[in-house]
PDB file of C-alpha atoms in Angstrom:
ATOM      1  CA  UNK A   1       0.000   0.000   0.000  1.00 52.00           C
ATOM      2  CA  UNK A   2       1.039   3.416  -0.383  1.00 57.00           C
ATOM      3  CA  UNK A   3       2.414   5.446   2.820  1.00 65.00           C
ATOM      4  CA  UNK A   4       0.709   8.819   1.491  1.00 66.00           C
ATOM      5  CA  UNK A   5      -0.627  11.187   3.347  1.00 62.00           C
ATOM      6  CA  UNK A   6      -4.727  11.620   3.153  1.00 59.00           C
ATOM      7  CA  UNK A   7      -5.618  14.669   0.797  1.00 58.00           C
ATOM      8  CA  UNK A   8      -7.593  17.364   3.902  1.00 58.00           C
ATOM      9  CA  UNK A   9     -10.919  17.480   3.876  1.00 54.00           C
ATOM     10  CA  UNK A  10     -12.728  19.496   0.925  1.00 56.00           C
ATOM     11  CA  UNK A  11     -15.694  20.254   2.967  1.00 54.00           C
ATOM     12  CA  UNK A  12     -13.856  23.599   3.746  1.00 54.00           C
ATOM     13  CA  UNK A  13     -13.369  22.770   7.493  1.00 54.00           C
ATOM     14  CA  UNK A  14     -10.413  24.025   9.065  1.00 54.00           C
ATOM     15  CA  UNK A  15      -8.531  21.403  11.838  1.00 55.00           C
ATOM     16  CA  UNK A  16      -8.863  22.544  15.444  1.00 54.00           C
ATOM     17  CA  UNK A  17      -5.082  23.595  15.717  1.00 55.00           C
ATOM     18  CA  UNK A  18      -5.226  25.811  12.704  1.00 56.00           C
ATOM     19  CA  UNK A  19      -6.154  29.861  13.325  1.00 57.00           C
ATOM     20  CA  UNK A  20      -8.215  31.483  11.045  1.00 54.00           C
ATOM     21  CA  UNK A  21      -7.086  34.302   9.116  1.00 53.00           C
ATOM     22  CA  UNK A  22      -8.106  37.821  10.345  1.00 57.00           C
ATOM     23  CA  UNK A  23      -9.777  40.352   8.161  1.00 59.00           C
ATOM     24  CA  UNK A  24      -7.108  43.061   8.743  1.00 62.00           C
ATOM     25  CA  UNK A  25      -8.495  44.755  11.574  1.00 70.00           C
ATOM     26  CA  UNK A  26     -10.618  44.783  14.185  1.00 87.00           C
ATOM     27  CA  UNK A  27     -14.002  46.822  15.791  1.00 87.00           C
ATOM     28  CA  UNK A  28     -11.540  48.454  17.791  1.00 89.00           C
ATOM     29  CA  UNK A  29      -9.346  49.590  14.938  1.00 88.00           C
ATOM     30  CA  UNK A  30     -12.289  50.453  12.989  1.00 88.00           C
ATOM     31  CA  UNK A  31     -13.687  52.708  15.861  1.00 90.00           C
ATOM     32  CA  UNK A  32     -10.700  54.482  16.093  1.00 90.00           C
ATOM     33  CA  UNK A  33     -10.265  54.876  12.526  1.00 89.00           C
ATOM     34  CA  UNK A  34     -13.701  56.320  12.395  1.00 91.00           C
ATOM     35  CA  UNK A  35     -13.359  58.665  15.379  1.00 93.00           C
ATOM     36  CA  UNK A  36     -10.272  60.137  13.703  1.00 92.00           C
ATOM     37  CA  UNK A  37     -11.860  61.034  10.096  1.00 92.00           C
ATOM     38  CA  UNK A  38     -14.831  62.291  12.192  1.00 93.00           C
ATOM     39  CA  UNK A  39     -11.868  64.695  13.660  1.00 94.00           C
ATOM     40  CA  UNK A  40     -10.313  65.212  10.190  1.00 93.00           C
ATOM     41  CA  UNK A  41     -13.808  66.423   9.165  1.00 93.00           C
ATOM     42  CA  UNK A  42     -15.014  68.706  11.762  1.00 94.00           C
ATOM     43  CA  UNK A  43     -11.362  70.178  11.746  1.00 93.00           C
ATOM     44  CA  UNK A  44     -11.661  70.566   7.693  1.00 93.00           C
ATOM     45  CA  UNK A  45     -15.598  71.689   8.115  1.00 93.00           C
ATOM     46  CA  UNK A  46     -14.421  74.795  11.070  1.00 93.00           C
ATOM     47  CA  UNK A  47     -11.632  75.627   8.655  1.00 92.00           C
ATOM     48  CA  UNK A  48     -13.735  76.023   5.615  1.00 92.00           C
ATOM     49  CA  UNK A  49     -16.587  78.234   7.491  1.00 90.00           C
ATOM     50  CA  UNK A  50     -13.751  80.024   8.929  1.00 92.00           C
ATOM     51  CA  UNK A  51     -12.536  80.939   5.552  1.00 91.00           C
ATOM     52  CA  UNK A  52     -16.268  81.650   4.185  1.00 90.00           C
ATOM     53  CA  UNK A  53     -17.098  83.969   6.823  1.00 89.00           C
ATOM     54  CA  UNK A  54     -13.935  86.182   6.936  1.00 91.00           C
ATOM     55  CA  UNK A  55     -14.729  86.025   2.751  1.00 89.00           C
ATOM     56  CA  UNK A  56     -18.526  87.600   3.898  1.00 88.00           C
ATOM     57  CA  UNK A  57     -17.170  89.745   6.525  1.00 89.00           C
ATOM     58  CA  UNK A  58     -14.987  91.424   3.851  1.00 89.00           C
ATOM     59  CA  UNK A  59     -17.521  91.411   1.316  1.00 91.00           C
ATOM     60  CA  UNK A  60     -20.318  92.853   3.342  1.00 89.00           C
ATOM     61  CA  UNK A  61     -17.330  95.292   4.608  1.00 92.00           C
ATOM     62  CA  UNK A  62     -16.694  96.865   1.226  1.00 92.00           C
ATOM     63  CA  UNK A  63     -20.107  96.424   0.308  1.00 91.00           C
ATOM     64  CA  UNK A  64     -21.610  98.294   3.123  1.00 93.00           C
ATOM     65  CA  UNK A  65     -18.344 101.002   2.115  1.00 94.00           C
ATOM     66  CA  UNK A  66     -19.932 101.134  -1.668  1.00 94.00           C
ATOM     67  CA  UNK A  67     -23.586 102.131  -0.218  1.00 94.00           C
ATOM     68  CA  UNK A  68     -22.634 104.787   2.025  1.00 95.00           C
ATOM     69  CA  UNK A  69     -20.550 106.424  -1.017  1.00 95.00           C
ATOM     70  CA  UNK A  70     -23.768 105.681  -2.863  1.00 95.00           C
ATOM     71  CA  UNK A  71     -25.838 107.086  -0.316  1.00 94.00           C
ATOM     72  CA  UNK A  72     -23.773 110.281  -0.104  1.00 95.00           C
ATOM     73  CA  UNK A  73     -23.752 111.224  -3.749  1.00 96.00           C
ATOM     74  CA  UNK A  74     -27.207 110.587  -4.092  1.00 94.00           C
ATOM     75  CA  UNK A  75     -28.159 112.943  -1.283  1.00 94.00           C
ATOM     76  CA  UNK A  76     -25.883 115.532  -2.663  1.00 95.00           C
ATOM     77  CA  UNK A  77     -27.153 115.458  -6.109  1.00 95.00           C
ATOM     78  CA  UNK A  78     -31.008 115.494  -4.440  1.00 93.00           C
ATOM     79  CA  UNK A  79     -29.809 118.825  -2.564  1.00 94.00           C
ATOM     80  CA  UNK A  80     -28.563 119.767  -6.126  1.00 95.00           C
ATOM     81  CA  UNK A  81     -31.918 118.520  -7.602  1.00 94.00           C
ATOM     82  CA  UNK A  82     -33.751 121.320  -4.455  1.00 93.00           C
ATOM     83  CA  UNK A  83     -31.446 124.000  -5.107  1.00 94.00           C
ATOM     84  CA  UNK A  84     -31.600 123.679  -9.025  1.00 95.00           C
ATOM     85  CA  UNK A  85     -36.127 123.759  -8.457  1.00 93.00           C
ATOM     86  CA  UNK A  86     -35.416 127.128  -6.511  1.00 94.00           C
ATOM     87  CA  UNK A  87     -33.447 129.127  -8.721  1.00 94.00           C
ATOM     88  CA  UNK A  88     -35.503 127.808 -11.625  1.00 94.00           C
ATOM     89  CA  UNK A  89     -38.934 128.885 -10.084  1.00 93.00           C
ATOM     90  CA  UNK A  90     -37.317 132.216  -8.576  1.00 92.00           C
ATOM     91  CA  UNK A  91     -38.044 134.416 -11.709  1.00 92.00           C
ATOM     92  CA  UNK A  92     -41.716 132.982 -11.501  1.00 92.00           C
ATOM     93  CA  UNK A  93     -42.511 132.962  -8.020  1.00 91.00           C
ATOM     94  CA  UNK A  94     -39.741 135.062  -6.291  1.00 91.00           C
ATOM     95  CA  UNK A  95     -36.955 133.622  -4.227  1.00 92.00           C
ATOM     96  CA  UNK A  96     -39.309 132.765  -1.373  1.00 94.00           C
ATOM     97  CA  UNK A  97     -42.655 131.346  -3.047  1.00 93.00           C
ATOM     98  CA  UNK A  98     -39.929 129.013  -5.049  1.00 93.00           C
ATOM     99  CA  UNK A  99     -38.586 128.006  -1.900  1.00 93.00           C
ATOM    100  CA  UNK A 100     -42.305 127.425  -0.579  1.00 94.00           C
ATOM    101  CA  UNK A 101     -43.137 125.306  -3.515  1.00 94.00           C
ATOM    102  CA  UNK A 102     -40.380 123.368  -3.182  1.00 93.00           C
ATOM    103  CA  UNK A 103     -40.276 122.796   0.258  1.00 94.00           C
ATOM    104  CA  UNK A 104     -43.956 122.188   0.340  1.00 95.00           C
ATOM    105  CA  UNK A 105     -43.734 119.191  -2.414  1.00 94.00           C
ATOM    106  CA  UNK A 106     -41.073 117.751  -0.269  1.00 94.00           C
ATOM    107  CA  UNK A 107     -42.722 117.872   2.561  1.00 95.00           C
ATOM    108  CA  UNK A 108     -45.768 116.316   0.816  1.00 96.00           C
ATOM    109  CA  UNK A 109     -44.146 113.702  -0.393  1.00 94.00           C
ATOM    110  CA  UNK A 110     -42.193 112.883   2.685  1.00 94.00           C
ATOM    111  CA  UNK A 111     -45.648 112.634   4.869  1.00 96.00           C
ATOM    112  CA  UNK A 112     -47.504 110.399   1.520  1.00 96.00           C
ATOM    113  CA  UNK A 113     -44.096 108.284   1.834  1.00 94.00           C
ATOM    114  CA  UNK A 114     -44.191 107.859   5.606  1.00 95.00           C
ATOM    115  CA  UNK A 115     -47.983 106.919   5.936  1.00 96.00           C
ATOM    116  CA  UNK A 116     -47.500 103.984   3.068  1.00 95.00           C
ATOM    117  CA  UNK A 117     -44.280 103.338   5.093  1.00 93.00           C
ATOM    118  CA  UNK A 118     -46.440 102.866   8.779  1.00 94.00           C
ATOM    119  CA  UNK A 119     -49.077 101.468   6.577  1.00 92.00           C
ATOM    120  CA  UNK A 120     -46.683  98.273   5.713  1.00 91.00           C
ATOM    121  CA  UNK A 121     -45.520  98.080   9.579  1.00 90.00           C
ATOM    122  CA  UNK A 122     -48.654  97.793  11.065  1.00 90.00           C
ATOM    123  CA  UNK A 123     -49.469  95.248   8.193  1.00 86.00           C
ATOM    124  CA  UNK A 124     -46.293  93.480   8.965  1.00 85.00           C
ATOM    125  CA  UNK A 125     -47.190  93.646  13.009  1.00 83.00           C
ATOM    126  CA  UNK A 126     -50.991  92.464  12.599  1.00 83.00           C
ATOM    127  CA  UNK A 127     -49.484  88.833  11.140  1.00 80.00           C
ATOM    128  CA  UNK A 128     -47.977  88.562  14.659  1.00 79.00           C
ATOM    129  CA  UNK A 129     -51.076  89.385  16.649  1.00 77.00           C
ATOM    130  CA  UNK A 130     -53.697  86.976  17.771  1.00 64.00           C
ATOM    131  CA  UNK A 131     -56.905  86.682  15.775  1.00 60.00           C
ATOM    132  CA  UNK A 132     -59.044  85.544  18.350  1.00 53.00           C
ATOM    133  CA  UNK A 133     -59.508  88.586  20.161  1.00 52.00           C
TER     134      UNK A 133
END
């Protein structure tokens, strides 16, 4: 007879002695791992708001720079706008009916202005009110 050995077993069964092989890592490992992208993230997150808001701050810095300008030269050329309605109704109306008419549209228009303007409020503050009463 033949003083082989047996072929093992093909039933895929492993002999007691034998370990198995490990995956590579463990929960543990895998835990840890995940904790530290977690870190990586947060870290990378904070840094990129960071950035963004420093990026608005400037922005709405310059921006708020560009309206006051704005703001400025339009109120200078309205005063120009006044003046200009004065000397050019002085021949018709004197110096001081000119400066009534113009002074009087202004202030017309500044009270039809503010009454749409309180108008909108209490519109605005009635949607915050109860109904029930």
């Amino acid at each position: 007879m033949h003083d082989e050995p047996l072929p093992h077993a093909q039933d895929g069964g492993n002999e007691p002695d034998e370990e198995l092989p490990r995956s590579g890592s463990s929960l543990t490992d895998d835990l840890v791992a995940l904790l530290e992208d977690g870190k990586t993230y947060l870290e990378a997150e904070k840094a990129y708001q960071k950035s963004r808001a420093i990026y608005v701050a400037d922005r709405g810095k310059r921006g708020t720079i560009h309206a006051l300008v704005a703001f400025a030269l339009i109120h200078t050329a309205l005063i120009g706008l006044v003046v200009g309605a004065v000397i050019a109704l002085s021949p018709i109306l004197t110096i001081w009916g000119a400066t009534a008419v113009v002074a009087g549209v202004l202030l017309l228009a500044g009270v039809v202005l503010a009454r749409r303007a309180l108008a909108h409020f209490r519109d605005a503050g009635s949607t915050f009110t109860d109904d029930e009463r």
